[in-house]
Short mmCIF file of C-alpha atoms in Angstrom, two decimals:
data_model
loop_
_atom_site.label_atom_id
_atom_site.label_comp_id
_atom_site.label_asym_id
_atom_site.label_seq_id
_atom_site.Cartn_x
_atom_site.Cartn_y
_atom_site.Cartn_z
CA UNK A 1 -14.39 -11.64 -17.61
CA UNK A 2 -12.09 -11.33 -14.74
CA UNK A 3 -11.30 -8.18 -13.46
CA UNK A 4 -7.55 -7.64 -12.87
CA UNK A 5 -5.57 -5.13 -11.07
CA UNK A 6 -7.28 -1.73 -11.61
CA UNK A 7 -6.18 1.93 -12.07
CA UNK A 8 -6.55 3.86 -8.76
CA UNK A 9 -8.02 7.11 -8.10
CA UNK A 10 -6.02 8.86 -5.35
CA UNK A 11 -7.36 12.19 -3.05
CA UNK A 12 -4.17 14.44 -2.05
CA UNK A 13 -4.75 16.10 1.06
CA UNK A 14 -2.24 19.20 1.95
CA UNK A 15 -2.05 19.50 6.10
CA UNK A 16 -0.82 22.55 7.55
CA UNK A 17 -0.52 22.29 11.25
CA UNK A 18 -2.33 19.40 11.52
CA UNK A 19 -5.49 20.90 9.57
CA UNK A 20 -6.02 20.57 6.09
CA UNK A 21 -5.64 23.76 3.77
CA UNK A 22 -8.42 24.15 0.79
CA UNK A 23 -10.71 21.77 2.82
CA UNK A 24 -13.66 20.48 0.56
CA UNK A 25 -16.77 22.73 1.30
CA UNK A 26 -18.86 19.70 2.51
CA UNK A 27 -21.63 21.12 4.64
CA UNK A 28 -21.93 17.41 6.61
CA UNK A 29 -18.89 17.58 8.14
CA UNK A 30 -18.69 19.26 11.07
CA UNK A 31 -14.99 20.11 10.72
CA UNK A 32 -14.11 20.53 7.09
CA UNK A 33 -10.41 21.03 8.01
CA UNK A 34 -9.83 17.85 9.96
CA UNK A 35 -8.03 15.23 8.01
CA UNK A 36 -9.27 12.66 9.83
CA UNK A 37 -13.10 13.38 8.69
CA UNK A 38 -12.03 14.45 5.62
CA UNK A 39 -10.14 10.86 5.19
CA UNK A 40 -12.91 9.01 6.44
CA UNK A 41 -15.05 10.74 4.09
CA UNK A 42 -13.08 9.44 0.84
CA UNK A 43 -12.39 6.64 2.28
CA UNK A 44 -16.48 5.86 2.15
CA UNK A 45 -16.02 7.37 -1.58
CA UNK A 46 -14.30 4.54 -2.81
CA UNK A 47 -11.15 6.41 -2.97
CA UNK A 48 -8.60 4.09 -3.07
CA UNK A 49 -5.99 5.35 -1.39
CA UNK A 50 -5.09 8.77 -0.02
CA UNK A 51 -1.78 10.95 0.27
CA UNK A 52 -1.71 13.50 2.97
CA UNK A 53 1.02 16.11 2.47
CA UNK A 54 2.65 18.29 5.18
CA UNK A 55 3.59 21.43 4.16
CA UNK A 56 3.84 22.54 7.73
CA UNK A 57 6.53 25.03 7.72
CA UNK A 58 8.17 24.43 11.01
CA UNK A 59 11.49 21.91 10.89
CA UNK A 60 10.34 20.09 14.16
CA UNK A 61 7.36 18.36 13.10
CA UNK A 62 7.77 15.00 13.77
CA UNK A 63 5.25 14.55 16.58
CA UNK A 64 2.56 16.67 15.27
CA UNK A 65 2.44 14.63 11.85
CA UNK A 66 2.79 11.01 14.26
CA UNK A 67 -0.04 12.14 16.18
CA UNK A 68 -1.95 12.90 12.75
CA UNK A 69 -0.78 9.35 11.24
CA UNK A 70 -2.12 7.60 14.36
CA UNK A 71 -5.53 9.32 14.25
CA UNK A 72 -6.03 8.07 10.65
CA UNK A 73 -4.69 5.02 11.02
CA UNK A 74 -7.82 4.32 13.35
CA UNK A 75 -10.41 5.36 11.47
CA UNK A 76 -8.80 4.82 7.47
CA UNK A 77 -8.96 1.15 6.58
CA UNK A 78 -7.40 2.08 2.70
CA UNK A 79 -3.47 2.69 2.13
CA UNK A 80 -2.27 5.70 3.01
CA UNK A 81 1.11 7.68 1.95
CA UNK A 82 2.67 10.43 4.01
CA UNK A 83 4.97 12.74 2.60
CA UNK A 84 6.22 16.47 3.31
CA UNK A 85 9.37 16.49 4.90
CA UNK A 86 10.75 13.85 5.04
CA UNK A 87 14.51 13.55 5.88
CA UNK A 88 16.02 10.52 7.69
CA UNK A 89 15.57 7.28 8.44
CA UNK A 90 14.00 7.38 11.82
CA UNK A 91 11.81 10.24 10.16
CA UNK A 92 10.26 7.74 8.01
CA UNK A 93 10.12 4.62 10.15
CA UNK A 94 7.84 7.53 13.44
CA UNK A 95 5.88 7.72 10.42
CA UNK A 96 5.23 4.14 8.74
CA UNK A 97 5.16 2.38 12.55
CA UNK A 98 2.30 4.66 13.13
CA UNK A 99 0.10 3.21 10.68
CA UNK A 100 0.97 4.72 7.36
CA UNK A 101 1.41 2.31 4.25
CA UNK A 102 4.13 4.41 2.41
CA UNK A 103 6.30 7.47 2.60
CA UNK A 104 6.77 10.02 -0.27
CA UNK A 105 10.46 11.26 -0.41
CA UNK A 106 10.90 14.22 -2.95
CA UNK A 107 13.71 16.80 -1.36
CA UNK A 108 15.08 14.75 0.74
CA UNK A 109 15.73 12.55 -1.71
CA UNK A 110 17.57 14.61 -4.22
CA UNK A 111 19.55 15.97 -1.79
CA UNK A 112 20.46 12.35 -0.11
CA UNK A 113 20.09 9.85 -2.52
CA UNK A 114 21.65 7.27 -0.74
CA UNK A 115 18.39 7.92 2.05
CA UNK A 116 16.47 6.03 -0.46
CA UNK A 117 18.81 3.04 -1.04
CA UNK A 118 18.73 2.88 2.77
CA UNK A 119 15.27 3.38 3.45
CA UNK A 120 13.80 0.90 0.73
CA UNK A 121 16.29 -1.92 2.35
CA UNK A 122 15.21 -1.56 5.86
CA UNK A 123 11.35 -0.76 5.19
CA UNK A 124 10.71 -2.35 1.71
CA UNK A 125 10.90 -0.84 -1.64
CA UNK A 126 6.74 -1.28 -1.39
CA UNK A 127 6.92 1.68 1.27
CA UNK A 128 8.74 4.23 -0.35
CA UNK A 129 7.28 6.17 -3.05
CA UNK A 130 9.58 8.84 -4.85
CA UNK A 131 7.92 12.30 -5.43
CA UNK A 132 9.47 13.95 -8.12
CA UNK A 133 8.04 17.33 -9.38
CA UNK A 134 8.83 18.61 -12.83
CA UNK A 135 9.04 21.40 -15.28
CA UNK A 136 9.25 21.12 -19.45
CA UNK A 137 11.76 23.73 -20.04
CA UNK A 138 11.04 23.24 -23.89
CA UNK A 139 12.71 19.93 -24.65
CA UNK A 140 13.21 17.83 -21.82
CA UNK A 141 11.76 17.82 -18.34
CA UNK A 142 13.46 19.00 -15.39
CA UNK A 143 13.34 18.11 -11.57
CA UNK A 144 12.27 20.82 -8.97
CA UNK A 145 12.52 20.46 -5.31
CA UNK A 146 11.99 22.60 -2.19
CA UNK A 147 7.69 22.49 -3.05
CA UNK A 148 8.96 23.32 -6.97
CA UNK A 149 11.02 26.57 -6.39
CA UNK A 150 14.46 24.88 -6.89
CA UNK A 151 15.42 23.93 -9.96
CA UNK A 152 18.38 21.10 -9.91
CA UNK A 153 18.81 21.05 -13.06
CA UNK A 154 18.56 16.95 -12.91
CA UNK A 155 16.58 15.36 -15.82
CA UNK A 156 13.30 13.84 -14.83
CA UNK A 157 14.18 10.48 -17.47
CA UNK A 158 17.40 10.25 -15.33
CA UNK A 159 16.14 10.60 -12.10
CA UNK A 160 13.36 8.51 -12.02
CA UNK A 161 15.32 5.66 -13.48
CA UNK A 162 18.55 6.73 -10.88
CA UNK A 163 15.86 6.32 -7.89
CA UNK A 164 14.10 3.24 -8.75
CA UNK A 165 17.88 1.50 -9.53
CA UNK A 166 18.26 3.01 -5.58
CA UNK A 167 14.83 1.08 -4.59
CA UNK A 168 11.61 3.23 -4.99
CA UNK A 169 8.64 1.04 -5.43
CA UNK A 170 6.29 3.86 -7.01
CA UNK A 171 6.78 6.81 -8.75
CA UNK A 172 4.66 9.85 -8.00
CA UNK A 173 5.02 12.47 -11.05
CA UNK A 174 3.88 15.39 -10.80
CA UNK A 175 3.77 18.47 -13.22
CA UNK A 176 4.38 21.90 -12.16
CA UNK A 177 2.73 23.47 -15.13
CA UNK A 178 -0.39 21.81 -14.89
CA UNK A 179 -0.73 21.77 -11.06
CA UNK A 180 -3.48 23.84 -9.72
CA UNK A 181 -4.83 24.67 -13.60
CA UNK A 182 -6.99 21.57 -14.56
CA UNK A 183 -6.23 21.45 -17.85
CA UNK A 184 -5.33 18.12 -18.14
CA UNK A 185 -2.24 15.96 -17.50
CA UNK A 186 1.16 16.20 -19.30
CA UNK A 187 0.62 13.15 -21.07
CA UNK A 188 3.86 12.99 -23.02
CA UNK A 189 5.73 13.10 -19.31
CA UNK A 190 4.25 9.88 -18.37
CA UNK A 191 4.49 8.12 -21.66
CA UNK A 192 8.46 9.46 -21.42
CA UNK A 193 8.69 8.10 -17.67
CA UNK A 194 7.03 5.08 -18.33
CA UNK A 195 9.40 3.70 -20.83
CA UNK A 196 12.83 4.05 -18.73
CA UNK A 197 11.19 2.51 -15.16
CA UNK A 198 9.12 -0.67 -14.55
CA UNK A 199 7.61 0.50 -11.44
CA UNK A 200 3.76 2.36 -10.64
CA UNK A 201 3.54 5.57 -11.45
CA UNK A 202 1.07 7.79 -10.09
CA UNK A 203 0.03 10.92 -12.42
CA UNK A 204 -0.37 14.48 -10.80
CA UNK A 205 -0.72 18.00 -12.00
CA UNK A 206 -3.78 19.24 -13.86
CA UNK A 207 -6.83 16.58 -13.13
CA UNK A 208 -9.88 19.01 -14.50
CA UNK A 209 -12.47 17.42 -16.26
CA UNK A 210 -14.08 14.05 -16.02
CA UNK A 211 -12.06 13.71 -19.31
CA UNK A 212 -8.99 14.25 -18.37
CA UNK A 213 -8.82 11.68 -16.14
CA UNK A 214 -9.56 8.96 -18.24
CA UNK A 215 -7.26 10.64 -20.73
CA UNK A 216 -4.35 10.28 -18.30
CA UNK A 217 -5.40 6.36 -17.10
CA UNK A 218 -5.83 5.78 -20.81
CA UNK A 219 -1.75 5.99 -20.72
CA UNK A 220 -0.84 1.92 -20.53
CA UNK A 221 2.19 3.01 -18.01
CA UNK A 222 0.40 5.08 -15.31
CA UNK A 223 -1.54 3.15 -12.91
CA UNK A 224 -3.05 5.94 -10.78
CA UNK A 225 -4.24 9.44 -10.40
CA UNK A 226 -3.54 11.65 -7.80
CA UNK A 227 -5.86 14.63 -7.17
CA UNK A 228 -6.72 17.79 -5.37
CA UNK A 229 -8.10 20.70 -7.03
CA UNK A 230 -11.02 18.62 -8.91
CA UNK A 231 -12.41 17.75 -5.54
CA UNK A 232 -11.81 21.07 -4.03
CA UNK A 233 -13.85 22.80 -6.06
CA UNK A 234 -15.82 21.24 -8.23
CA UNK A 235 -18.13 19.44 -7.82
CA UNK A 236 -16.95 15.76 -8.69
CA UNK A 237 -16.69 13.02 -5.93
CA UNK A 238 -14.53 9.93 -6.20
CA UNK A 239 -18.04 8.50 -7.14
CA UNK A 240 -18.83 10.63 -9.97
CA UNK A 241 -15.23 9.78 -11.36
CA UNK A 242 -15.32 6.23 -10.73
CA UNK A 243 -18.51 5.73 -12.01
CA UNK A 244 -18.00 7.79 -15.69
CA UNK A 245 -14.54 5.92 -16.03
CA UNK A 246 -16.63 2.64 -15.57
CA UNK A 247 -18.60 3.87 -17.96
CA UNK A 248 -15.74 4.68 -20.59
CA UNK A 249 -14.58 0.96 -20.33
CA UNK A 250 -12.37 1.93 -17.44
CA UNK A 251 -12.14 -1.00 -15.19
CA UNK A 252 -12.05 0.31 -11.24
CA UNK A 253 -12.73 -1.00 -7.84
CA UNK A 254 -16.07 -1.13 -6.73
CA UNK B 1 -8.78 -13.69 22.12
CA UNK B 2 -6.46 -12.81 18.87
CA UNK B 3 -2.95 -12.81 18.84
CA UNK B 4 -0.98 -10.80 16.42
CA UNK B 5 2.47 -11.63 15.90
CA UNK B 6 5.02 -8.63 16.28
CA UNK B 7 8.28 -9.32 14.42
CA UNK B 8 9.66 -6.02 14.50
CA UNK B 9 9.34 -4.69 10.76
CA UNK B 10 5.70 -5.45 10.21
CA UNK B 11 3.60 -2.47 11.00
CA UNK B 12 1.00 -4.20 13.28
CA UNK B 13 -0.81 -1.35 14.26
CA UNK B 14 -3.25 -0.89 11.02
CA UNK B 15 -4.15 -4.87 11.81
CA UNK B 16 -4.63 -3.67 15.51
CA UNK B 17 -6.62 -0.85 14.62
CA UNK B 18 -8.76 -3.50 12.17
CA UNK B 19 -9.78 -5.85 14.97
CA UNK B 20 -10.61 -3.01 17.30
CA UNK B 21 -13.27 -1.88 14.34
CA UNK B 22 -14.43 -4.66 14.72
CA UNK B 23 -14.21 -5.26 18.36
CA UNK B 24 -12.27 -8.49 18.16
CA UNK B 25 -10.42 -9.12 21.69
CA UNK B 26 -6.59 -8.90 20.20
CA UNK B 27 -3.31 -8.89 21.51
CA UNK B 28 0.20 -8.27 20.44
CA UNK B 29 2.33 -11.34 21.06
CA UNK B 30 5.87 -10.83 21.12
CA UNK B 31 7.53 -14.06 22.36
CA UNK B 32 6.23 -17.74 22.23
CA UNK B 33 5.52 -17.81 25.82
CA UNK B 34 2.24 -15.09 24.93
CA UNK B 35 0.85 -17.68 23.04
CA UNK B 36 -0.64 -19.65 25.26
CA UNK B 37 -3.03 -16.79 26.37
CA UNK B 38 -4.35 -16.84 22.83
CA UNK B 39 -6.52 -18.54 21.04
CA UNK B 40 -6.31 -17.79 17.69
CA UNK B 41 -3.16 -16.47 16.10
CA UNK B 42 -2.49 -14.05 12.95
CA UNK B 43 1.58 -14.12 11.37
CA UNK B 44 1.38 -10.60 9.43
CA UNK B 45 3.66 -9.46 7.13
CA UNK B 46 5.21 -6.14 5.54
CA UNK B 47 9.14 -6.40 4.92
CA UNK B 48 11.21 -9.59 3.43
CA UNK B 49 11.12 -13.17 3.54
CA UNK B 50 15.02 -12.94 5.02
CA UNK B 51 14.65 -10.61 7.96
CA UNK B 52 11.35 -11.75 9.12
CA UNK B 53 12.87 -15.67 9.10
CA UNK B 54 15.86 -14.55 10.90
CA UNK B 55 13.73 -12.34 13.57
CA UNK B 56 11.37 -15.12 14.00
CA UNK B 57 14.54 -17.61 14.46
CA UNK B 58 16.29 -15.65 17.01
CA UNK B 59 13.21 -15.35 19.39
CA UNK B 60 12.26 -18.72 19.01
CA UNK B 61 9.30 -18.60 17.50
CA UNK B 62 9.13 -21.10 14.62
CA UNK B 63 9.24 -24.37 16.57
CA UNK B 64 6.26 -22.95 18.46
CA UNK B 65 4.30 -21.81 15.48
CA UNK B 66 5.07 -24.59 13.52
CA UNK B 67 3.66 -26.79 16.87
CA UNK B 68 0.55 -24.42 16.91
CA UNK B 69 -0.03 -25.55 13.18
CA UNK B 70 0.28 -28.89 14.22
CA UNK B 71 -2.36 -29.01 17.15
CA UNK B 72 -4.79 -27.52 14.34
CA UNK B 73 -5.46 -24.49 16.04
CA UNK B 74 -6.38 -21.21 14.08
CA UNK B 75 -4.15 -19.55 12.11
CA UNK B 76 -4.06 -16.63 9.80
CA UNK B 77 -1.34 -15.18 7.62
CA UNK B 78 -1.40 -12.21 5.77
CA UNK B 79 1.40 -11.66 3.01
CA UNK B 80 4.94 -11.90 4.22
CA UNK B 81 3.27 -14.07 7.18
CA UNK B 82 1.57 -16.40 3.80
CA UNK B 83 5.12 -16.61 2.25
CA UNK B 84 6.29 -17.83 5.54
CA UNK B 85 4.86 -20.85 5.44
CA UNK B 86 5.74 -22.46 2.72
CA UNK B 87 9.97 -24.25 2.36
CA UNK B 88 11.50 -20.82 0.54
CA UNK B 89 11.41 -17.59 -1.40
CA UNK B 90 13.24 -16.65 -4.26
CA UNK B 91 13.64 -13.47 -2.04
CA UNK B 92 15.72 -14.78 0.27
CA UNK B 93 18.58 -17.67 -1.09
CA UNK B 94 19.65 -20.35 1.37
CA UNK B 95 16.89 -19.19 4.18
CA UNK B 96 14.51 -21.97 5.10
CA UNK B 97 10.66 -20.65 5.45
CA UNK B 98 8.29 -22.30 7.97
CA UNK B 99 7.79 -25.31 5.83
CA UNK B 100 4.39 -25.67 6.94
CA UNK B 101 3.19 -25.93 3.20
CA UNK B 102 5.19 -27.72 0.39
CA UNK B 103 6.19 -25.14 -2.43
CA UNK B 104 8.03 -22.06 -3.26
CA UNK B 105 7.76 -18.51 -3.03
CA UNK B 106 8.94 -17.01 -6.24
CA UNK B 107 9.42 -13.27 -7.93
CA UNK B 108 6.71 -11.70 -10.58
CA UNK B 109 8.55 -11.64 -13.50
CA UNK B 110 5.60 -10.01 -16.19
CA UNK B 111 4.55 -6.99 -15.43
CA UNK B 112 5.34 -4.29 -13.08
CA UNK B 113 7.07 -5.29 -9.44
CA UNK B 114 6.03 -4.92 -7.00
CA UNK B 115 2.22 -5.22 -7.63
CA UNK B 116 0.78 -2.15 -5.99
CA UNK B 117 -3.33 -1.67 -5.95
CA UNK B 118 -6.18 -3.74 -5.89
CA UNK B 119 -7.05 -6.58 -7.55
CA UNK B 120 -9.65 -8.93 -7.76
CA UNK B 121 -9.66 -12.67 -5.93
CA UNK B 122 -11.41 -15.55 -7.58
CA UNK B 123 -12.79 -18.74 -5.47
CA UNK B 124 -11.35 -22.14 -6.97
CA UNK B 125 -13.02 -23.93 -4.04
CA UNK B 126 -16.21 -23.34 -1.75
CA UNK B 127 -15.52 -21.34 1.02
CA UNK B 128 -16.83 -19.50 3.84
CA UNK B 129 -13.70 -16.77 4.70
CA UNK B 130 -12.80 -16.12 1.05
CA UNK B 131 -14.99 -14.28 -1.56
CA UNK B 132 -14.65 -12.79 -5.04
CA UNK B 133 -13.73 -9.27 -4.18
CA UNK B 134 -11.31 -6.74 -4.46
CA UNK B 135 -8.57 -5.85 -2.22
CA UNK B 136 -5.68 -4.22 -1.88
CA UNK B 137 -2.17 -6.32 -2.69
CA UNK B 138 1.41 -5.53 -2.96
CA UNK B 139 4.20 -7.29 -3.24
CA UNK B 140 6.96 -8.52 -5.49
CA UNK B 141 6.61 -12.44 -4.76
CA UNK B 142 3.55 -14.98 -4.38
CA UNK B 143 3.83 -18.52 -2.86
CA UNK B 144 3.33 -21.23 -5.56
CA UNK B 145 2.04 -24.05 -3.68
CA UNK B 146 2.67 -27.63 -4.48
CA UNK B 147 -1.17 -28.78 -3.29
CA UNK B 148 -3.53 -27.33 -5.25
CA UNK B 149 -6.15 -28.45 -3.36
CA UNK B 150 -5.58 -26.20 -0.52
CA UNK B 151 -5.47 -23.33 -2.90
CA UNK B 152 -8.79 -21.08 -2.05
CA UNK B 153 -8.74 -18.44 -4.26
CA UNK B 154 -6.88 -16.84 -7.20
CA UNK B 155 -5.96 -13.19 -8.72
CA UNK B 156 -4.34 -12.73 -11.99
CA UNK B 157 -1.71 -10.86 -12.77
CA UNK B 158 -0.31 -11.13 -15.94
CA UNK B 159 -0.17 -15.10 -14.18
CA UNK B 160 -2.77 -16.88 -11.60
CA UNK B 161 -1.04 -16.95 -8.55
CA UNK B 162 -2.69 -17.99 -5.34
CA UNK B 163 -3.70 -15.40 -3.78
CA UNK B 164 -5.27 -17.38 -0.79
CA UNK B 165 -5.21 -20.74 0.82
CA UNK B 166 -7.70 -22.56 3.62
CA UNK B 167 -6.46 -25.81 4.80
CA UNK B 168 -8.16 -27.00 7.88
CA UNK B 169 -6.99 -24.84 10.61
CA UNK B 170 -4.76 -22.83 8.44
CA UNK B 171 -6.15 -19.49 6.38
CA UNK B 172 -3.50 -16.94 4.12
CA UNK B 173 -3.84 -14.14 2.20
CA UNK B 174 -1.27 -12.27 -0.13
CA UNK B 175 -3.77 -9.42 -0.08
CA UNK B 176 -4.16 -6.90 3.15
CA UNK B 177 -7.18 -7.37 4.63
CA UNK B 178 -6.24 -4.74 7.19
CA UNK B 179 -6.11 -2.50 4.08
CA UNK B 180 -9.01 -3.45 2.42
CA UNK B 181 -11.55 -0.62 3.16
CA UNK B 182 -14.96 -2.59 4.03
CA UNK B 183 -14.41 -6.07 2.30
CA UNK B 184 -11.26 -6.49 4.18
CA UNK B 185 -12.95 -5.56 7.62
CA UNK B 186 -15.37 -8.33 6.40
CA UNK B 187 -13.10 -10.90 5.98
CA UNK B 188 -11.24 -10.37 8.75
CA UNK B 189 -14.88 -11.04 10.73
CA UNK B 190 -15.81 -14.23 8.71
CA UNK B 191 -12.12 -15.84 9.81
CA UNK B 192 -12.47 -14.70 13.31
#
């Protein structure tokens, strides 16, 4: 049978300062904060592509994170998304002329929607993935910004569908309740998103067990999963994922 | 010596960074004048059908890369730069394409746009560039070629689209090589 387009298992990679923060202990590596090893590394995993996230603190960043994009770029032959940041145009086009694939937007773009309607026509919706970050507050979902301390009170439903009418060309959704915990993904958040946009959507927040992520990929509308923790600390590689969603009937690129 | 086209919007420098893996002389060429310190020449392509035309219009450029067609010598195209060659996109109204190829590029209309991940390509024809492999595609549109014969490989998504051509001197690829992890570094060596 012919294999179509597969689900995609995606390695998040939080930089601080140009060094990443909760490096994977991997005793190989000579530097186990660089990102640039530490991309290479999935990148000969099989993951298929990788989000770095800059959570540097300082507002003039630009250079340090161009610098960081061109050193991947060399050595990472996959797709790779930068986000953490993010505010204007020329922001976004330092970043994506120094060899990354897409930008995430997720404050930025709450605060200036109309950065997304101009970013996806000059760059291509294909670039610009939206990152919104939510919270169930009981019966609906809300959006957080500002690394999820802000609530906007904006409903998730509304805003994904208000930034993909405004051009995003993926969704990343990620839940603030399950972040961090690996207890599984918010399932019903996905299934909810899903239905109201007809774009990718990436699943993040709670990736634990081996389970969970073919739990999450079992959802027909999410097409990839984004992870951290699992690979942090555990002991799972992209491998060992890959290989038991195979297993499960879980088509994925070999 | 490998000349990569720089329109402006495409991001050239993960192609760049390819052919320097795999220590393939390359050059960026910028005007039509470059091109005759090159031997083999690669149209890539991240943006729209529209822009790139226009861009590639107001330098001057298509007459010469249509002529390079002509005098058979190689040529690669890699997604927008695969669109370009056929008469139009259903991207871009009114805008004439290269017209190298007969046929149309036209808008996914199953399924989720754009097509974002990787995919598999199937050979319709022998071959030595293209395999049966996965890489990494997306985009919104695919070119729907009038010839099938030059068609070298397919991919399905919710349709079979070609997803790569090889017709004499010419070779294009909706997918990304450049992208492609290993395979794509691989097939980027067999065309050079």
């Amino acid at each position: 049978m012919v294999i179509i387009l597969v689900k995609r298992i995606i390695p998040c990679l939080d930089v601080k300062d140009g060094k990443v923060v909760k490096g994977v202990n991997f005793e190989k590596l000579k530097d186990v904060g660089d990102p640039v090893s530490l991309g290479v590394m999935y990148n000969d995993q099989d993951a298929d592509e990788l989000v770095f996230l800059d959570i540097t603190a300082t507002n003039d960043k630009r250079q340090t994170v161009v610098d960081l994009v061109k050193r991947i770029a060399e050595q990472v032959f996959i797709p790779f998304t930068i986000g953490g940041g993010l505010q204007t145009i020329d922001d976004i086009k330092a970043v994506l002329r120094s060899g990354a694939d897409k930008v995430s937007l997720n404050t930025a773009a709450v605060q200036n929607p109309r950065l997304v309607r101009h970013a996806a026509q000059k760059f291509g919706s294909q670039c610009i993935v939206i990152a919104i970050d939510v919270k169930y507050n009981g019966y609906s979902w809300e959006v957080y910004t500002h690394s999820g301390t802000k609530n906007t009170g904006l409903d998730a439903l509304e805003w994904a569908k208000q930034v993909v009418e405004l051009g995003a060309g993926e969704l990343l959704v990620t839940s603030i309740d399950r972040d961090g915990t690996k207890s599984g993904f918010d399932i019903e958040l996905y299934k909810a998103i899903g239905s109201v946009v007809n774009v990718p959507i990436i699943a993040s927040g709670g990736a634990g067990s081996l389970k969970s992520i073919l739990e999450i990929l079992s959802v027909e509308s999410v097409d990839a999963a984004l992870a951290a923790s699992i690979f942090h600390y555990s002991e799972y590689s992209v491998a060992d994922i890959k290989r038991y969603l195979q297993d499960e009937g879980v088509d994925m690129r070999k | 010596m490998i000349g990569i086209i720089d329109y402006d919007a495409g991001n050239i420098r993960n192609l760049q960074n390819s052919l320097n893996k795999l220590k393939l002389k390359n050059k960026v060429v910028s005007n039509f004048n470059q091109f005759s310190e090159v031997d083999k020449l690669i149209l890539p392509g991240v943006g729209a059908f529209g822009a790139m035309m226009n861009y590639l219009k107001q330098v001057e450029m298509v007459k010469p890369i249509q002529e390079w067609i002509a005098d058979s010598k190689p040529f690669l195209g890699i997604c927008l730069g695969y669109q370009a060659l056929f008469e139009n996109s259903e991207e871009a109204e009114g805008i004439q394409g290269l017209n190298v190829l007969s046929g149309s590029v036209r808008r996914f209309t199953l399924g989720k746009v754009p097509q974002i991940g990787w995919n598999t390509t199937q050979r319709v024809k022998p071959s030595e560039v293209f395999s049966n492999e996965f890489y990494y595609f997306v985009h919104s549109y695919y070119p729907d070629p009038d010839e099938q014969e030059i068609i070298a490989v397919t991919t399905n998504y919710y349709i079979d689209f070609a997803s790569g051509i090889e017709i004499n001197n010419i070779v294009a690829t909706q997918f990304h090589p450049e992208r492609s992890g290993e395979k794509g570094l691989a097939f980027l060596k067999r065309w050079s």
